[in-house]
Short mmCIF file of C-alpha atoms and ligand atoms in Angstrom, two decimals:
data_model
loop_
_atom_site.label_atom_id
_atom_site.label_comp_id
_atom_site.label_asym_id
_atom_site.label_seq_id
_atom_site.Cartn_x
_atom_site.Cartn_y
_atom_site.Cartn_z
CA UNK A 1 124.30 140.32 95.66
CA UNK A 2 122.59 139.60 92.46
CA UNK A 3 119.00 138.43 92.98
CA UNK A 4 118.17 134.58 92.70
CA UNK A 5 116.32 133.45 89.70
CA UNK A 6 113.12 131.38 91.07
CA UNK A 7 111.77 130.24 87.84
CA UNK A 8 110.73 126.27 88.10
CA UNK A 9 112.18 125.54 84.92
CA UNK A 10 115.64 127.48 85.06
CA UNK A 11 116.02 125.53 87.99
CA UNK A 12 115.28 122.69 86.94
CA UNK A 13 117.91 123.10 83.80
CA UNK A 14 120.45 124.31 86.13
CA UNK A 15 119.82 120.93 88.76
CA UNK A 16 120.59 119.03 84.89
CA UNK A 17 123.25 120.95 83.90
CA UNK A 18 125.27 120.25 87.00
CA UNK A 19 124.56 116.29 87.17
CA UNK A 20 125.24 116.34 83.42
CA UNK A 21 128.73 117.25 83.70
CA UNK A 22 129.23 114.28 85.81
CA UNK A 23 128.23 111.86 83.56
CA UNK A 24 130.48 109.97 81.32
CA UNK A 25 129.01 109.65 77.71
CA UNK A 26 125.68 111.07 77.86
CA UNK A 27 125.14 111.45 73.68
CA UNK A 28 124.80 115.86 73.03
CA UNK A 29 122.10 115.01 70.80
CA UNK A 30 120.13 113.16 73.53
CA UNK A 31 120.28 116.42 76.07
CA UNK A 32 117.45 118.27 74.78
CA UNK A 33 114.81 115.28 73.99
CA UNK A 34 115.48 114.47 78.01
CA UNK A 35 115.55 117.62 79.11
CA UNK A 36 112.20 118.81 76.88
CA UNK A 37 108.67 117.37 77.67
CA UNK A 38 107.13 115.34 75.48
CA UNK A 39 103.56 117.12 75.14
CA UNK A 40 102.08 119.82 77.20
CA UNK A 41 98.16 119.92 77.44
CA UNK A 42 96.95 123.38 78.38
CA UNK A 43 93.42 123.37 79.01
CA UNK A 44 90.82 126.01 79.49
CA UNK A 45 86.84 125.00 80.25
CA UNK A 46 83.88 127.00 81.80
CA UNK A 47 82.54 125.91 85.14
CA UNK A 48 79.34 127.21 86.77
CA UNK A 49 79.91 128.23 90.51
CA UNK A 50 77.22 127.72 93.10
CA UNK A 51 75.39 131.36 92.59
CA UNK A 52 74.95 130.07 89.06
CA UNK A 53 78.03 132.47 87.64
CA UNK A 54 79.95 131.60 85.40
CA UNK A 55 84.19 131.25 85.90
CA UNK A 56 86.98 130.03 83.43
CA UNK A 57 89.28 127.82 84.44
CA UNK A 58 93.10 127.36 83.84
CA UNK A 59 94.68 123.46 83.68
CA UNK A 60 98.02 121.80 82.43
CA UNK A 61 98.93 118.29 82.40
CA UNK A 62 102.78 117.42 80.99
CA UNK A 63 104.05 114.27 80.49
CA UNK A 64 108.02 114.70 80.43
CA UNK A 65 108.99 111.72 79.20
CA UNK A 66 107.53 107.85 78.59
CA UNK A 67 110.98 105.51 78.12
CA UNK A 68 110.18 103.68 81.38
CA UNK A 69 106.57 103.34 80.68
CA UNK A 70 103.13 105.43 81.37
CA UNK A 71 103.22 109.04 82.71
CA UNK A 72 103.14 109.24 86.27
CA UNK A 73 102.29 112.51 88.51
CA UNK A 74 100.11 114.26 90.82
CA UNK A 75 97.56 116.46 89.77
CA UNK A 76 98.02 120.00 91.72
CA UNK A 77 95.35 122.63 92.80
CA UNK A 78 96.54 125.53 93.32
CA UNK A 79 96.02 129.71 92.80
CA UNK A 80 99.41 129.59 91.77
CA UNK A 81 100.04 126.71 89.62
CA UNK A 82 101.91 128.08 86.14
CA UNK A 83 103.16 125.86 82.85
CA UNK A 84 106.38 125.90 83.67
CA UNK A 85 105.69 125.00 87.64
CA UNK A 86 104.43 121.76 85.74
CA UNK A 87 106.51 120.92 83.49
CA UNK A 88 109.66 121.02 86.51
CA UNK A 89 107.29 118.58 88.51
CA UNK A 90 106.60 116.22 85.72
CA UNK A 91 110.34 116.39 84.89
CA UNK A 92 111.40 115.49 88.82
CA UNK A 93 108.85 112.61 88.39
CA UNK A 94 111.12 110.91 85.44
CA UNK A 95 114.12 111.39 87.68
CA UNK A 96 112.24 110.00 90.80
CA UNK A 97 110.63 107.14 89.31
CA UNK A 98 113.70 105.97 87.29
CA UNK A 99 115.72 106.28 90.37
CA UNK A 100 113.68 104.12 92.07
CA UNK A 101 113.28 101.52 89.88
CA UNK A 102 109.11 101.76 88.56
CA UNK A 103 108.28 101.05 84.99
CA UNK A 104 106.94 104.53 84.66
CA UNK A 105 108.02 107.71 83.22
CA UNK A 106 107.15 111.61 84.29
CA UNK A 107 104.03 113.36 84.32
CA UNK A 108 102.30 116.30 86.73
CA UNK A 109 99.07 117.97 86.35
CA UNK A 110 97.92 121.33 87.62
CA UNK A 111 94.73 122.96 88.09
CA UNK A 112 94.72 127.20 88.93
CA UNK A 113 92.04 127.14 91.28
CA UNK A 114 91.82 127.99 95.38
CA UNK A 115 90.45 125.03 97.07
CA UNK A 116 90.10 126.71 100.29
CA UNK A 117 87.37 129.29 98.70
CA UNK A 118 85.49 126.41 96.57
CA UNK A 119 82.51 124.33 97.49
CA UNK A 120 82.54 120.38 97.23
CA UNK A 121 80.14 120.80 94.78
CA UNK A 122 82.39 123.20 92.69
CA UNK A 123 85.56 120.57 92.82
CA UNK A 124 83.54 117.70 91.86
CA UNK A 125 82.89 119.93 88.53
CA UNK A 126 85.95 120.85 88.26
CA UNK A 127 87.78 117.84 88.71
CA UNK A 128 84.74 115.82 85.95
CA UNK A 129 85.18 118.22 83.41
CA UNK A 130 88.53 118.34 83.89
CA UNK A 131 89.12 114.22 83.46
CA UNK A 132 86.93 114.28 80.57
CA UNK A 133 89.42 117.13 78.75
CA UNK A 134 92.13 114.24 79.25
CA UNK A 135 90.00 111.36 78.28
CA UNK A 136 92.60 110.81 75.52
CA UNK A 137 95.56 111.43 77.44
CA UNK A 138 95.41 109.77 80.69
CA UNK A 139 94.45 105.77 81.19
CA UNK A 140 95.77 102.75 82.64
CA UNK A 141 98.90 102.48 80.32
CA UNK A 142 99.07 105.75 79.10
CA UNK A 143 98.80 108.21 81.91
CA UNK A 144 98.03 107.72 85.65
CA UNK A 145 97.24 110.94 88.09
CA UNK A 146 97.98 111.03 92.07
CA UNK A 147 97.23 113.30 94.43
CA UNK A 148 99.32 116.66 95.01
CA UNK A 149 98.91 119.59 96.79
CA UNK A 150 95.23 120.22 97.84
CA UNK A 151 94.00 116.88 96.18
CA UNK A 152 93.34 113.65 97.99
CA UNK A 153 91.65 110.62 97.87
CA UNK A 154 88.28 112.14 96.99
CA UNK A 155 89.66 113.82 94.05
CA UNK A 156 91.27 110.93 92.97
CA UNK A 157 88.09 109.06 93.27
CA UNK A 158 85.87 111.63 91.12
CA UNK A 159 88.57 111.01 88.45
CA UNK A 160 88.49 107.24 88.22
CA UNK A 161 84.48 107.41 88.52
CA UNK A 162 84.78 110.02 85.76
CA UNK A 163 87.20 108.19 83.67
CA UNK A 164 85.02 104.74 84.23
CA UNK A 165 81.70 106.21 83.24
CA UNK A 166 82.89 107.64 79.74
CA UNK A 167 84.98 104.18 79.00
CA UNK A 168 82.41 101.33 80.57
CA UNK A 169 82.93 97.76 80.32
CA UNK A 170 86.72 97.39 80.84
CA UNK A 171 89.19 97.14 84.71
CA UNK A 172 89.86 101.14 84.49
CA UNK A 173 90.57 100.90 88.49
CA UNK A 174 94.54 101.39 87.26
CA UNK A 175 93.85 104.57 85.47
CA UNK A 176 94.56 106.55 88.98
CA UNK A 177 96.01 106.11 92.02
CA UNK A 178 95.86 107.41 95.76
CA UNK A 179 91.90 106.33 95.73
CA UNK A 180 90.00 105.73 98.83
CA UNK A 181 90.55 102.00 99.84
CA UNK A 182 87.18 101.30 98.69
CA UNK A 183 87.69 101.77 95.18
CA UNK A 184 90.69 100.12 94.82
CA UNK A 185 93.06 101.98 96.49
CA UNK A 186 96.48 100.56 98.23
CA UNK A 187 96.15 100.49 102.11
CA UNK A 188 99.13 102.89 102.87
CA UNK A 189 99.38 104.63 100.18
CA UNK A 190 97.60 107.74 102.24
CA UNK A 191 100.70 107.08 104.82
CA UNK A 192 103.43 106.29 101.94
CA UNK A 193 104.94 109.70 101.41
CA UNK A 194 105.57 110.42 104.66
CA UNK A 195 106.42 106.74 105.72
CA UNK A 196 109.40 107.13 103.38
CA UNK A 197 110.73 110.21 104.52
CA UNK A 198 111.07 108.47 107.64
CA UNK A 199 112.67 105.26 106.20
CA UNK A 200 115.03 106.92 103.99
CA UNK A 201 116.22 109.35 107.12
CA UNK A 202 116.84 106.42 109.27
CA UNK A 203 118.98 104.38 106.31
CA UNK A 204 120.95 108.11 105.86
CA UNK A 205 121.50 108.44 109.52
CA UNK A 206 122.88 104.80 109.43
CA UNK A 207 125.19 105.96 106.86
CA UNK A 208 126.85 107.36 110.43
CA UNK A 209 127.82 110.60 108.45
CA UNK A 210 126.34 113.57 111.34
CA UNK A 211 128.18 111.63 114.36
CA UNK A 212 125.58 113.82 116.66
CA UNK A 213 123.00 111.86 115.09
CA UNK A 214 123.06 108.15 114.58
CA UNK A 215 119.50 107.85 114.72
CA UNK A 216 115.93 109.20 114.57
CA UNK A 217 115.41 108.56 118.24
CA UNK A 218 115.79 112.00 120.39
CA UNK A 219 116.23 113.96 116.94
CA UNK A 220 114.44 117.26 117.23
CA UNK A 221 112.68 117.90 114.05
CA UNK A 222 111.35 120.61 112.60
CA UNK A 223 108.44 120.37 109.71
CA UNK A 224 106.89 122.73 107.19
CA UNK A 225 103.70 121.58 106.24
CA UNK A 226 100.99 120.03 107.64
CA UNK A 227 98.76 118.61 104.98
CA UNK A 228 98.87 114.85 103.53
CA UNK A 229 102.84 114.32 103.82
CA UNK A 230 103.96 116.81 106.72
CA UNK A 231 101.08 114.94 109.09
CA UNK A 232 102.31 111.66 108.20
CA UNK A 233 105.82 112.58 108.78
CA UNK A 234 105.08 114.19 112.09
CA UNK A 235 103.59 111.27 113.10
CA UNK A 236 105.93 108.70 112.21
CA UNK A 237 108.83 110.70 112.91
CA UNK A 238 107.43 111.19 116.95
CA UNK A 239 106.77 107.11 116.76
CA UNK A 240 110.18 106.21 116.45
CA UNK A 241 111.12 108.97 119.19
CA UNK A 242 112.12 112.05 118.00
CA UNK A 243 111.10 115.11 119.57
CA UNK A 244 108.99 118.01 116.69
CA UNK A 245 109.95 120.83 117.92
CA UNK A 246 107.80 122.64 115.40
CA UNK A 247 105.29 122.46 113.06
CA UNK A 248 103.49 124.67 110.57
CA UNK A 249 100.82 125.29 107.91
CA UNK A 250 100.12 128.23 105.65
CA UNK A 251 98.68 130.26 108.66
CA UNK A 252 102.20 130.16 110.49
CA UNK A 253 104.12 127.90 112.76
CA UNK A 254 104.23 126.66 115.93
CA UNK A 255 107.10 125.67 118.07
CA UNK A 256 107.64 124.16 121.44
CA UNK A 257 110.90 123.60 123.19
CA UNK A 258 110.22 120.53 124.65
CA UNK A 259 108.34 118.69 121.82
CA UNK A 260 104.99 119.41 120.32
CA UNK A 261 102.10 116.61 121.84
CA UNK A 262 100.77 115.87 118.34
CA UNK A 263 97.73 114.88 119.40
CA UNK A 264 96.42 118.12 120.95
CA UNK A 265 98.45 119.40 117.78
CA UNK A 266 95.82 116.95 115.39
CA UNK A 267 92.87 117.88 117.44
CA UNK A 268 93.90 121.48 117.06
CA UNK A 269 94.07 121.81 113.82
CA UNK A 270 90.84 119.11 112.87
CA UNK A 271 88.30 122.22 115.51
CA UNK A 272 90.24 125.17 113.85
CA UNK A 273 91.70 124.36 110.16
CA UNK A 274 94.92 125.90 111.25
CA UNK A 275 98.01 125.41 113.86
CA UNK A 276 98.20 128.69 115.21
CA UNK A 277 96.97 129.17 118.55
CA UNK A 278 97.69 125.78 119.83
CA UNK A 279 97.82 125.81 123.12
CA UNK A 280 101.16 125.83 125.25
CA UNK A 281 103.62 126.84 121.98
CA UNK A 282 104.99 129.77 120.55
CA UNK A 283 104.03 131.49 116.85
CA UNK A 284 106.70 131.89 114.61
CA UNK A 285 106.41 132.47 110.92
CA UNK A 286 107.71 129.82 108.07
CA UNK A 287 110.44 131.86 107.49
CA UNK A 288 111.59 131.43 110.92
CA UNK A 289 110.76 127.91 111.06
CA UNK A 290 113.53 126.80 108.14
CA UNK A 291 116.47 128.85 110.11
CA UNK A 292 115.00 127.41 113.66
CA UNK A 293 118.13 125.59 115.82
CA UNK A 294 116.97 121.59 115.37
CA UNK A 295 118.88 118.22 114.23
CA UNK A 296 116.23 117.41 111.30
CA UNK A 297 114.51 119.90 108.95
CA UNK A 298 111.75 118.48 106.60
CA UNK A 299 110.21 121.25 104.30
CA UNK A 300 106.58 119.07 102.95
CA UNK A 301 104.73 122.32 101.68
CA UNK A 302 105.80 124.18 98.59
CA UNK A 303 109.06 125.16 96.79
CA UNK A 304 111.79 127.41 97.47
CA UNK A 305 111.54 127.70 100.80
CA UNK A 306 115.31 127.40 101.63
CA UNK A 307 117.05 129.46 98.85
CA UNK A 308 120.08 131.89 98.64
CA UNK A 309 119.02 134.33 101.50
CA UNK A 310 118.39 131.92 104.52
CA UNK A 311 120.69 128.80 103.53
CA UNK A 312 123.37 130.30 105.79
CA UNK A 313 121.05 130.66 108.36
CA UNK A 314 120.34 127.15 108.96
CA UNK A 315 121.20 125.24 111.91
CA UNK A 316 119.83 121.72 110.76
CA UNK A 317 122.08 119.08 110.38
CA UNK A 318 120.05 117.12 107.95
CA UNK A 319 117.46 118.62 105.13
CA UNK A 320 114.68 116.01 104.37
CA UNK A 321 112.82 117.09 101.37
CA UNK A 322 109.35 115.62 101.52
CA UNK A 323 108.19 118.37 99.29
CA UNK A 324 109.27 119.04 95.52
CA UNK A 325 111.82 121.48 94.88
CA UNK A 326 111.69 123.36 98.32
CA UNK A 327 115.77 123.99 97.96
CA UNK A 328 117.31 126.46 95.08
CA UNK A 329 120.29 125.69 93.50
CA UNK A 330 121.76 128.78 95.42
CA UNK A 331 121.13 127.30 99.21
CA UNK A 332 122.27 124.04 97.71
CA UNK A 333 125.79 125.16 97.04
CA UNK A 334 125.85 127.28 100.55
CA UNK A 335 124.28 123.71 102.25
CA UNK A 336 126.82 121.63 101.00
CA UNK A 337 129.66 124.44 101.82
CA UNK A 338 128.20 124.49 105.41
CA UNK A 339 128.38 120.70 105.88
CA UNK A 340 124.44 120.41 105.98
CA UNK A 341 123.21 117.22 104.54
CA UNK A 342 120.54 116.72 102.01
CA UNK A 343 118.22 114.09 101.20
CA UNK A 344 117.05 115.19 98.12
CA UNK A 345 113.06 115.44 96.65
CA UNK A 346 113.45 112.08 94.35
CA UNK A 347 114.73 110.29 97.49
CA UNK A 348 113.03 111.95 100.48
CA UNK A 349 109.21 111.62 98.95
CA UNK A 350 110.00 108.96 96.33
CA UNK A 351 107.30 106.67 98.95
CA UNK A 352 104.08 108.26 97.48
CA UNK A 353 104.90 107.25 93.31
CA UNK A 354 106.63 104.08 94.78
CA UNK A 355 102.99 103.04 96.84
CA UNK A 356 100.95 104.40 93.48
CA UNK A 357 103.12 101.88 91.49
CA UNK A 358 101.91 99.13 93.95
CA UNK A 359 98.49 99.86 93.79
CA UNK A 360 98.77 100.09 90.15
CA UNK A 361 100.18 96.63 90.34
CA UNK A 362 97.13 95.81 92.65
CA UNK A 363 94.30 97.30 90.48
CA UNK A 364 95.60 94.92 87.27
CA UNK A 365 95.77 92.04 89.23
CA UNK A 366 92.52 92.20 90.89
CA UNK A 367 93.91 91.86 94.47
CA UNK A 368 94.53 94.18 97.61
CA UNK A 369 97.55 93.24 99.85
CA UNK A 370 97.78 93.89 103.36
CA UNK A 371 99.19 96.70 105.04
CA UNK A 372 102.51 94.57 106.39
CA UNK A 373 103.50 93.84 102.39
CA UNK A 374 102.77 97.17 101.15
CA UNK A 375 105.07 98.60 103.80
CA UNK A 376 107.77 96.05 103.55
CA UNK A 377 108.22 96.58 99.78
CA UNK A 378 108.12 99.93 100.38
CA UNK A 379 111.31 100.21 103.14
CA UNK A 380 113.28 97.83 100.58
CA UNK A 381 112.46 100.10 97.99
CA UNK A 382 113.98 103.42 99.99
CA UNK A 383 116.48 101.64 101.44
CA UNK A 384 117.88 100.45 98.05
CA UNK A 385 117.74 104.21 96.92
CA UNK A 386 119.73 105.58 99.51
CA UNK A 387 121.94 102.94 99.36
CA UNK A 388 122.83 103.01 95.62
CA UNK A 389 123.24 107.00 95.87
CA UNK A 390 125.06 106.44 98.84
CA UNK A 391 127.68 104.22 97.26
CA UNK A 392 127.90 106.34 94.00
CA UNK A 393 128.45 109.57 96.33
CA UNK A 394 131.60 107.23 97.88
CA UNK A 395 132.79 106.04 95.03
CA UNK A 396 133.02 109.89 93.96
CA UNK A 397 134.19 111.15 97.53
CA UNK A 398 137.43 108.66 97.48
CA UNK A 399 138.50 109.01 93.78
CA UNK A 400 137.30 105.79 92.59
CA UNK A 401 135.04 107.32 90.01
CA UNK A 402 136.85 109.98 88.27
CA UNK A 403 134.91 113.22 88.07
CA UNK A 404 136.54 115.75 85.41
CA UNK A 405 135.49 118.55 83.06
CA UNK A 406 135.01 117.18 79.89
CA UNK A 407 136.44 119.86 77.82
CA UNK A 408 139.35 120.87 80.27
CA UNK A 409 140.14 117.56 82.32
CA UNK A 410 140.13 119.96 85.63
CA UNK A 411 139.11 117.96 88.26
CA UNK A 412 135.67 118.53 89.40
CA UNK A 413 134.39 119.06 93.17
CA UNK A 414 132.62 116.02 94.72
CA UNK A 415 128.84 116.46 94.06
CA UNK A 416 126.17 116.75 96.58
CA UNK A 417 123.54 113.99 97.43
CA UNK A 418 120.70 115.68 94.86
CA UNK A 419 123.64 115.89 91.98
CA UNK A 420 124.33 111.79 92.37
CA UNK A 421 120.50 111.21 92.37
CA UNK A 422 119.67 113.11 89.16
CA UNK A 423 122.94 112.13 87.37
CA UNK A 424 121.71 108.53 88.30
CA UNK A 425 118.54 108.69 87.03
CA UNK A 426 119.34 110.75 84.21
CA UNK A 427 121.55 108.01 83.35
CA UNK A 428 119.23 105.53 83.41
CA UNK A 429 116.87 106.84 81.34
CA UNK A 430 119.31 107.93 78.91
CA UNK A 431 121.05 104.31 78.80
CA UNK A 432 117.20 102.77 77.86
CA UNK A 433 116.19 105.70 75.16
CA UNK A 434 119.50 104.14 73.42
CA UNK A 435 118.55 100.33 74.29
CA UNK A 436 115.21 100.45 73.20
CA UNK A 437 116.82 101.57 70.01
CA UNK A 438 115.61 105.30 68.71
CA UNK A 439 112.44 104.93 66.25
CA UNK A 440 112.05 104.63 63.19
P1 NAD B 1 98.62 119.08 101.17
O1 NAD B 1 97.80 119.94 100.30
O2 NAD B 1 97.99 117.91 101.83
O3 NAD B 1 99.33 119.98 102.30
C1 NAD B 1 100.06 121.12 102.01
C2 NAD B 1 100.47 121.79 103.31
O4 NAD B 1 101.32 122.89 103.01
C3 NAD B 1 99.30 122.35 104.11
O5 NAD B 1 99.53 122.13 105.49
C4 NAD B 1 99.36 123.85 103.82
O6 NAD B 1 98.79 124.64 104.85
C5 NAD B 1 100.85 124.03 103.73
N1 NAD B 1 101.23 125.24 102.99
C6 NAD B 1 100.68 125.73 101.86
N2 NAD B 1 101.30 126.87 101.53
C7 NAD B 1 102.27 127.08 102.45
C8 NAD B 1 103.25 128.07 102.62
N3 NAD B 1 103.36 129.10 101.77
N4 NAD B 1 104.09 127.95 103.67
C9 NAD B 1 103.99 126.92 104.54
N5 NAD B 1 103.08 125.95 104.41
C10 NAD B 1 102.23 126.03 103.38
O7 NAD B 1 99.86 118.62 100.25
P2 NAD B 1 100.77 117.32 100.42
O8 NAD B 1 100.19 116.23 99.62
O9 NAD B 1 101.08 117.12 101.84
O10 NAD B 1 102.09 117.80 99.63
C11 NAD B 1 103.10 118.58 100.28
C12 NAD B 1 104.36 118.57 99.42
O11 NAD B 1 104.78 117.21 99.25
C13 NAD B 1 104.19 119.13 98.03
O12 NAD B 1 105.40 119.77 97.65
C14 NAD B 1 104.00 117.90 97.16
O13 NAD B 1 104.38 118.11 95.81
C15 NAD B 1 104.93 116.94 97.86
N6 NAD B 1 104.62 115.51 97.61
C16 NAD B 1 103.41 115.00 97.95
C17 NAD B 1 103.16 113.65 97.73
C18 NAD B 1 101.88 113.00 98.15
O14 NAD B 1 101.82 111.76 98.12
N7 NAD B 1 100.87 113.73 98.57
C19 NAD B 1 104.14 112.85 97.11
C20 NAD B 1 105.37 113.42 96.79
C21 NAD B 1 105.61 114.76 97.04
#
């Protein structure tokens, strides 16, 4: 077997390729502007450590595309964070946030750095000197960061106290989101990510498409992650009744036959910084984890964790991608040939942009709504998502939208859930580059 090809942005080409041939009259010429970003910032600044030394460091930010409106994306700190890793996520954020409906278009930001061997002091530094690098690209109708991967609310709050210092006298509380309530910040927008995953499971599972599971009641569900989103998830998830079976972080996994009590699991992890060794369950790696025998698998760490060699293995009925591009267009074929169901990235976390576009809304209007609105728009605005990809997927599954090669009229196969998303959204976004009439 030929290896797999893991590169972000061959993936990411491939995922448009195969949506592309199901649209209608997408205009050749248009491909490349929406498959290109628009600029890439690469950024390199000194910063001086705590034993006064002296270390460069590495940072992109990408905005993909701005027909909607302002970039949107999460900034991302990680050892591993590359260009092209970047550009993929600021290209999934176009998709996501034209799919569900937000006047915004794509952006992600990176930083190479190790959080876990960094001092407070040291991020603070990092994360000044970085804002002031982008003074001219982010902003309230420009550009607006989120957290990501190993940033959180006090990382978005350095940024907007950066940000605000170096342009005084103006509202620049809209220039980021995901702050700490305090500074503007949307109450639930710490919860939203994971909040959604759960609301657009429970509108899939209504869908009554996996017979053996109608609901998220008595589901046993396995999660990868346990930062921001894979907490959230876990909790929510247990709320409404089903049973985690396992649970893990980048120090392994932990599993328990008969459900996981999540808050020895919390307390666990708050004494120790990791899951292992929790009391009463069994270690297993990640690797295991994705192939373990369970109704609901919900990758929320990093990206192809489910790819070519382990997609047969899996014994899920129903993939829940709360993190960004944890399936390969390999396992995606082998998923869909095996009958698993996917809910893909731009659905399954879609809550955290579609909470940073409330408090966005918030910050301009001076106001903070209560926890009851924020959550209500935010169910209506998953539930509308699955819905409309639901209906397209129909449409395709019974014939009623024709789906043919363009250059031989063969029929094509029936696409899977992440091929209607993107072809949606790639729509939509090519439809309003058109409307808004190309310039000059
Ligand atoms: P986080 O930094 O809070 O948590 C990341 C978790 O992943 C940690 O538990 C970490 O231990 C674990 N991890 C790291 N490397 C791992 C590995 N190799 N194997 C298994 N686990 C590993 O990050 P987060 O905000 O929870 O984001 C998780 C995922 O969700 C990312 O893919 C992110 O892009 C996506 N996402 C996050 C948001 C958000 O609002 N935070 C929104 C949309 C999508």
């Amino acid at each position: 077997m030929t290896e797999e090809i893991l590169d972000p942005l061959i993936i990411s080409e491939q995922q448009f390729d195969r949506a592309r041939q199901y649209i209608h009259h997408l205009q050749s010429g248009l491909v490349d502007f929406l498959k290109q970003p628009k600029r890439v910032h690469i950024i390199h600044f000194p910063i001086e450590m705590d034993d006064c030394s002296v270390r460069t460091i590495r940072c992109y930010r990408v905005i993909h595309n701005l027909v909607f409106g302002p970039g949107k994306g999460g900034m991302r700190y990680h050892p591993d964070v590359t260009e092209e890793e970047v550009i993929s996520l600021a290209k999934l954020m176009t998709w996501k946030c034209a799919l569900i409906n937000i006047p915004f278009g794509g952006a992600k930001g990176g930083v190479r750095c190790d959080v876990k061997t960094l001092s407070q002091n040291e991020l603070r530094r990092i994360t000044r000197r970085f804002t002031s690098e982008l003074l001219e690209v982010i902003g309230p109708y420009t550009d607006i960061p989120a957290p990501d991967m190993y940033t959180n609310e006090q990382t978005m709050a350095w940024i907007y106290d950066t940000y605000d210092v170096l342009n005084p006298g103006r509202n620049n509380r809209p220039v980021v989101t995901g702050k700490p309530i305090e500074l503007g910040g949307s109450l639930g927008r710490k919860e939203a990510t994971g909040l959604g995953c759960l609301y657009v499971t429970e509108r899939f599972l209504s869908k009554q498409l996996i017979p053996e599971i109608s609901e998220v009641a008595g589901a046993r569900v396995a999660i990868q992650g346990f930062g921001n989103v894979g907490q959230v998830a876990a909790q929510e998830f247990c709320r409404q009744g089903a049973k985690i079976v396992a649970l893990s972080d980048s120090s392994g996994c932990i599993f328990a036959e008969s459900g996981l009590n999540l808050d020895e699991v919390l307390q666990f992890k708050k004494e120790h910084g990791c899951l292992v060794g929790v009391p009463d369950t069994m270690t297993l790696t990640n690797e295991e984890l994705i192939e373990l025998d369970c109704d609901i698998l919900i990758p929320a760490a990093v990206s192809n964790q489910i790819h070519g060699g382990n997609a047969h293995k899996i014994k899920a009925r129903l993939i829940v991608e709360a993190a960004n591009n944890p399936t390969t267009p390999a396992a995606d074929e082998i998923l869909y040939n095996n009958g698993v169901y996917l809910i893909p990235d731009i659905i399954a976390n879609a809550g955290g942009v579609a909470v940073s576009y409330f408090e966005w809304v918030q910050n301009h209007a001076n106001e903070q709504w209560d926890l009851e609105t924020v959550n209500v728009k935010l169910k209506r605005k998953m539930y509308e998502c699955v819905d409309t990809v639901f209906k397209r997927w129909q449409r395709l599954v019974v014939g009623e939208e024709k789906c043919t090669d363009k250059i031989t009229g063969e029929p094509l196969g029936c696409p899977d859930f992440r091929t209607v998303a993107l072809m949606t959204a790639i729509e939509r976004v090519a439809n309003a580059t058109l409307m808004r009439g190309i310039w000059p």
